Structure formats: C-alpha cells, structure tokens
Amino acid sequence: MSLIRSRIIPVVVLCMWPLIVERLVGGLLGYLPGLDGIGGWLPFAAGRAMLTDVSAYPPEDRSFAQTLVGSPLSTSTATALFCLYTVLVTAAGYRAYRHWDAPSG
C-alpha cells in the first residue's frame, strides 16, 4: 500500500498551499480572539521570512517588503521555526510510512 498513489494531488497541494491556502488560513485565524498574527507563524510564512531579511531593505521599502513576506519574524526565529516544522512533518511521514508501508517482521 502506498501513502499517496496519485502524484498529481501532492503537486497541486504543494503548489497551492503556500500561494493561496496558507494566506487564507492565516487571515481566517486572525478573526479568532487571541490568534491575531498567527499567519506569520505558519510554515511557508516562516520560510519566506527565513529567506528575506526585511531589515536589509531601505527604510522606504521595508513596509512593502514586509507585506510581501507576510511574517514579522526575524531571520533566525523563522529559520528555527521552519526547521521545527520540517522535523514534525518528517516525523509524521515516517510514522505513517512505518504504519502503512513498512514490512513487518
């Protein structure tokens, strides 16, 4: 048994999640009390913040760059958070593989 038999579904999910779904989820979570700003802590927002140092932009361009990045995290915090997400997804994938596909015995 394979975890995902179709290759189209994971490709569509990986392409649509960072572009549309994560921004929508972050925006919707912002309407819940106490979760304002949680969108900047989601995986791809952390990845964008990890790759873009907004403080390196000239002062007049920082606001625009910050809007494009979509996360107020510093580069080091974003890197740590993105690595944590990577470890969690890898562990979940490994657990699913061991449960469904790994031969027992």
Short mmCIF file of N, CA and C in Angstrom, two decimals, residues 7-81:
data_model
loop_
_atom_site.label_atom_id
_atom_site.label_comp_id
_atom_site.label_asym_id
_atom_site.label_seq_id
_atom_site.Cartn_x
_atom_site.Cartn_y
_atom_site.Cartn_z
N ARG A 7 0.18 11.18 -8.00
CA ARG A 7 1.25 12.17 -7.89
C ARG A 7 0.72 13.58 -8.14
N ILE A 8 -0.43 13.68 -8.76
CA ILE A 8 -1.00 14.99 -9.06
C ILE A 8 -1.48 15.69 -7.79
N ILE A 9 -2.10 14.97 -6.90
CA ILE A 9 -2.64 15.57 -5.68
C ILE A 9 -1.54 16.22 -4.84
N PRO A 10 -0.41 15.54 -4.54
CA PRO A 10 0.61 16.22 -3.75
C PRO A 10 1.22 17.43 -4.46
N VAL A 11 1.36 17.37 -5.77
CA VAL A 11 1.92 18.51 -6.51
C VAL A 11 0.98 19.71 -6.43
N VAL A 12 -0.32 19.47 -6.60
CA VAL A 12 -1.29 20.56 -6.51
C VAL A 12 -1.31 21.14 -5.10
N VAL A 13 -1.28 20.27 -4.08
CA VAL A 13 -1.29 20.74 -2.70
C VAL A 13 -0.03 21.56 -2.41
N LEU A 14 1.13 21.08 -2.85
CA LEU A 14 2.37 21.81 -2.59
C LEU A 14 2.44 23.13 -3.34
N CYS A 15 1.78 23.21 -4.48
CA CYS A 15 1.78 24.47 -5.24
C CYS A 15 0.74 25.45 -4.70
N MET A 16 -0.41 24.96 -4.28
CA MET A 16 -1.49 25.84 -3.85
C MET A 16 -1.38 26.25 -2.38
N TRP A 17 -0.79 25.39 -1.54
CA TRP A 17 -0.73 25.71 -0.12
C TRP A 17 -0.01 27.04 0.14
N PRO A 18 1.24 27.23 -0.32
CA PRO A 18 1.91 28.49 0.03
C PRO A 18 1.32 29.71 -0.67
N LEU A 19 0.74 29.51 -1.84
CA LEU A 19 0.24 30.66 -2.60
C LEU A 19 -1.12 31.14 -2.13
N ILE A 20 -2.01 30.21 -1.83
CA ILE A 20 -3.39 30.59 -1.55
C ILE A 20 -3.86 30.13 -0.18
N VAL A 21 -3.76 28.84 0.07
CA VAL A 21 -4.39 28.25 1.25
C VAL A 21 -3.80 28.80 2.55
N GLU A 22 -2.47 28.87 2.65
CA GLU A 22 -1.88 29.34 3.90
C GLU A 22 -2.23 30.79 4.19
N ARG A 23 -2.26 31.62 3.18
CA ARG A 23 -2.64 33.03 3.39
C ARG A 23 -4.10 33.14 3.82
N LEU A 24 -4.99 32.31 3.21
CA LEU A 24 -6.40 32.32 3.61
C LEU A 24 -6.57 31.81 5.03
N VAL A 25 -5.89 30.72 5.37
CA VAL A 25 -5.98 30.15 6.72
C VAL A 25 -5.47 31.16 7.74
N GLY A 26 -4.33 31.80 7.45
CA GLY A 26 -3.80 32.81 8.36
C GLY A 26 -4.75 33.98 8.54
N GLY A 27 -5.37 34.41 7.45
CA GLY A 27 -6.34 35.50 7.54
C GLY A 27 -7.58 35.12 8.33
N LEU A 28 -8.07 33.90 8.12
CA LEU A 28 -9.25 33.45 8.86
C LEU A 28 -8.95 33.23 10.34
N LEU A 29 -7.77 32.71 10.64
CA LEU A 29 -7.39 32.53 12.04
C LEU A 29 -7.23 33.87 12.75
N GLY A 30 -6.92 34.91 12.01
CA GLY A 30 -6.79 36.24 12.59
C GLY A 30 -8.09 36.79 13.15
N TYR A 31 -9.22 36.24 12.68
CA TYR A 31 -10.51 36.69 13.19
C TYR A 31 -10.86 36.05 14.54
N LEU A 32 -10.16 34.99 14.90
CA LEU A 32 -10.42 34.35 16.19
C LEU A 32 -9.70 35.10 17.30
N PRO A 33 -10.34 35.27 18.42
CA PRO A 33 -9.71 36.01 19.52
C PRO A 33 -8.42 35.32 19.99
N GLY A 34 -7.37 36.11 20.13
CA GLY A 34 -6.09 35.60 20.60
C GLY A 34 -5.20 35.03 19.52
N LEU A 35 -5.69 34.91 18.30
CA LEU A 35 -4.89 34.33 17.22
C LEU A 35 -4.51 35.35 16.16
N ASP A 36 -4.63 36.62 16.48
CA ASP A 36 -4.24 37.66 15.54
C ASP A 36 -2.72 37.59 15.30
N GLY A 37 -2.32 37.55 14.07
CA GLY A 37 -0.91 37.47 13.72
C GLY A 37 -0.37 36.06 13.62
N ILE A 38 -1.22 35.05 13.79
CA ILE A 38 -0.76 33.66 13.73
C ILE A 38 -0.34 33.28 12.31
N GLY A 39 -0.84 34.00 11.32
CA GLY A 39 -0.49 33.71 9.93
C GLY A 39 1.00 33.85 9.65
N GLY A 40 1.68 34.70 10.38
CA GLY A 40 3.12 34.87 10.22
C GLY A 40 3.94 33.74 10.79
N TRP A 41 3.30 32.86 11.54
CA TRP A 41 3.99 31.73 12.16
C TRP A 41 3.71 30.42 11.44
N LEU A 42 2.95 30.44 10.35
CA LEU A 42 2.69 29.23 9.58
C LEU A 42 3.93 28.85 8.77
N PRO A 43 4.02 27.60 8.29
CA PRO A 43 5.27 27.10 7.69
C PRO A 43 5.84 27.93 6.54
N PHE A 44 5.05 28.24 5.54
CA PHE A 44 5.60 28.94 4.38
C PHE A 44 5.84 30.42 4.66
N ALA A 45 5.07 31.00 5.58
CA ALA A 45 5.35 32.38 6.00
C ALA A 45 6.70 32.42 6.72
N ALA A 46 6.95 31.42 7.55
CA ALA A 46 8.26 31.33 8.21
C ALA A 46 9.37 31.12 7.19
N GLY A 47 9.09 30.33 6.16
CA GLY A 47 10.08 30.11 5.10
C GLY A 47 10.40 31.39 4.34
N ARG A 48 9.36 32.18 4.05
CA ARG A 48 9.60 33.45 3.37
C ARG A 48 10.38 34.40 4.25
N ALA A 49 10.06 34.43 5.54
CA ALA A 49 10.79 35.31 6.47
C ALA A 49 12.22 34.83 6.65
N MET A 50 12.43 33.53 6.55
CA MET A 50 13.77 32.97 6.69
C MET A 50 14.65 33.39 5.51
N LEU A 51 14.06 33.49 4.34
CA LEU A 51 14.83 33.79 3.12
C LEU A 51 14.96 35.28 2.82
N THR A 52 14.17 36.11 3.50
CA THR A 52 14.18 37.55 3.20
C THR A 52 14.43 38.34 4.47
N ASP A 53 15.54 39.02 4.53
CA ASP A 53 15.85 39.89 5.66
C ASP A 53 15.29 41.28 5.36
N VAL A 54 14.13 41.57 5.91
CA VAL A 54 13.44 42.83 5.63
C VAL A 54 14.25 44.03 6.14
N SER A 55 15.04 43.84 7.19
CA SER A 55 15.82 44.95 7.74
C SER A 55 16.92 45.41 6.79
N ALA A 56 17.25 44.61 5.78
CA ALA A 56 18.28 44.99 4.81
C ALA A 56 17.76 45.94 3.74
N TYR A 57 16.44 46.10 3.66
CA TYR A 57 15.84 47.00 2.67
C TYR A 57 15.96 48.45 3.13
N PRO A 58 15.97 49.38 2.19
CA PRO A 58 15.94 50.80 2.58
C PRO A 58 14.65 51.09 3.36
N PRO A 59 14.69 52.05 4.26
CA PRO A 59 13.51 52.34 5.10
C PRO A 59 12.22 52.57 4.32
N GLU A 60 12.31 53.19 3.17
CA GLU A 60 11.08 53.47 2.41
C GLU A 60 10.50 52.22 1.75
N ASP A 61 11.27 51.14 1.63
CA ASP A 61 10.79 49.91 1.01
C ASP A 61 10.45 48.81 2.01
N ARG A 62 10.74 49.01 3.28
CA ARG A 62 10.55 47.96 4.29
C ARG A 62 9.09 47.56 4.46
N SER A 63 8.20 48.51 4.44
CA SER A 63 6.78 48.21 4.63
C SER A 63 6.27 47.31 3.50
N PHE A 64 6.63 47.64 2.27
CA PHE A 64 6.22 46.84 1.13
C PHE A 64 6.83 45.44 1.19
N ALA A 65 8.11 45.35 1.52
CA ALA A 65 8.78 44.05 1.63
C ALA A 65 8.16 43.21 2.75
N GLN A 66 7.83 43.86 3.87
CA GLN A 66 7.20 43.14 4.99
C GLN A 66 5.84 42.59 4.58
N THR A 67 5.10 43.35 3.79
CA THR A 67 3.80 42.88 3.31
C THR A 67 3.96 41.67 2.40
N LEU A 68 4.95 41.70 1.52
CA LEU A 68 5.18 40.56 0.64
C LEU A 68 5.62 39.32 1.40
N VAL A 69 6.46 39.49 2.39
CA VAL A 69 6.92 38.36 3.19
C VAL A 69 5.77 37.80 4.00
N GLY A 70 4.98 38.65 4.60
CA GLY A 70 3.81 38.20 5.34
C GLY A 70 4.10 37.66 6.71
N SER A 71 5.28 37.92 7.24
CA SER A 71 5.63 37.43 8.56
C SER A 71 6.54 38.44 9.27
N PRO A 72 6.25 38.73 10.53
CA PRO A 72 7.09 39.67 11.26
C PRO A 72 8.30 39.01 11.92
N LEU A 73 8.52 37.74 11.67
CA LEU A 73 9.60 37.00 12.34
C LEU A 73 10.97 37.46 11.86
N SER A 74 11.94 37.43 12.77
CA SER A 74 13.32 37.70 12.38
C SER A 74 13.85 36.49 11.61
N THR A 75 14.95 36.69 10.93
CA THR A 75 15.52 35.61 10.12
C THR A 75 15.88 34.40 10.97
N SER A 76 16.49 34.61 12.12
CA SER A 76 16.90 33.48 12.95
C SER A 76 15.70 32.74 13.55
N THR A 77 14.69 33.48 14.00
CA THR A 77 13.49 32.85 14.55
C THR A 77 12.75 32.08 13.46
N ALA A 78 12.64 32.66 12.29
CA ALA A 78 11.97 32.00 11.17
C ALA A 78 12.71 30.73 10.76
N THR A 79 14.03 30.76 10.77
CA THR A 79 14.82 29.57 10.44
C THR A 79 14.57 28.45 11.43
N ALA A 80 14.59 28.79 12.71
CA ALA A 80 14.33 27.78 13.75
C ALA A 80 12.92 27.21 13.63
N LEU A 81 11.94 28.06 13.39
CA LEU A 81 10.56 27.61 13.25
C LEU A 81 10.39 26.73 12.02
#
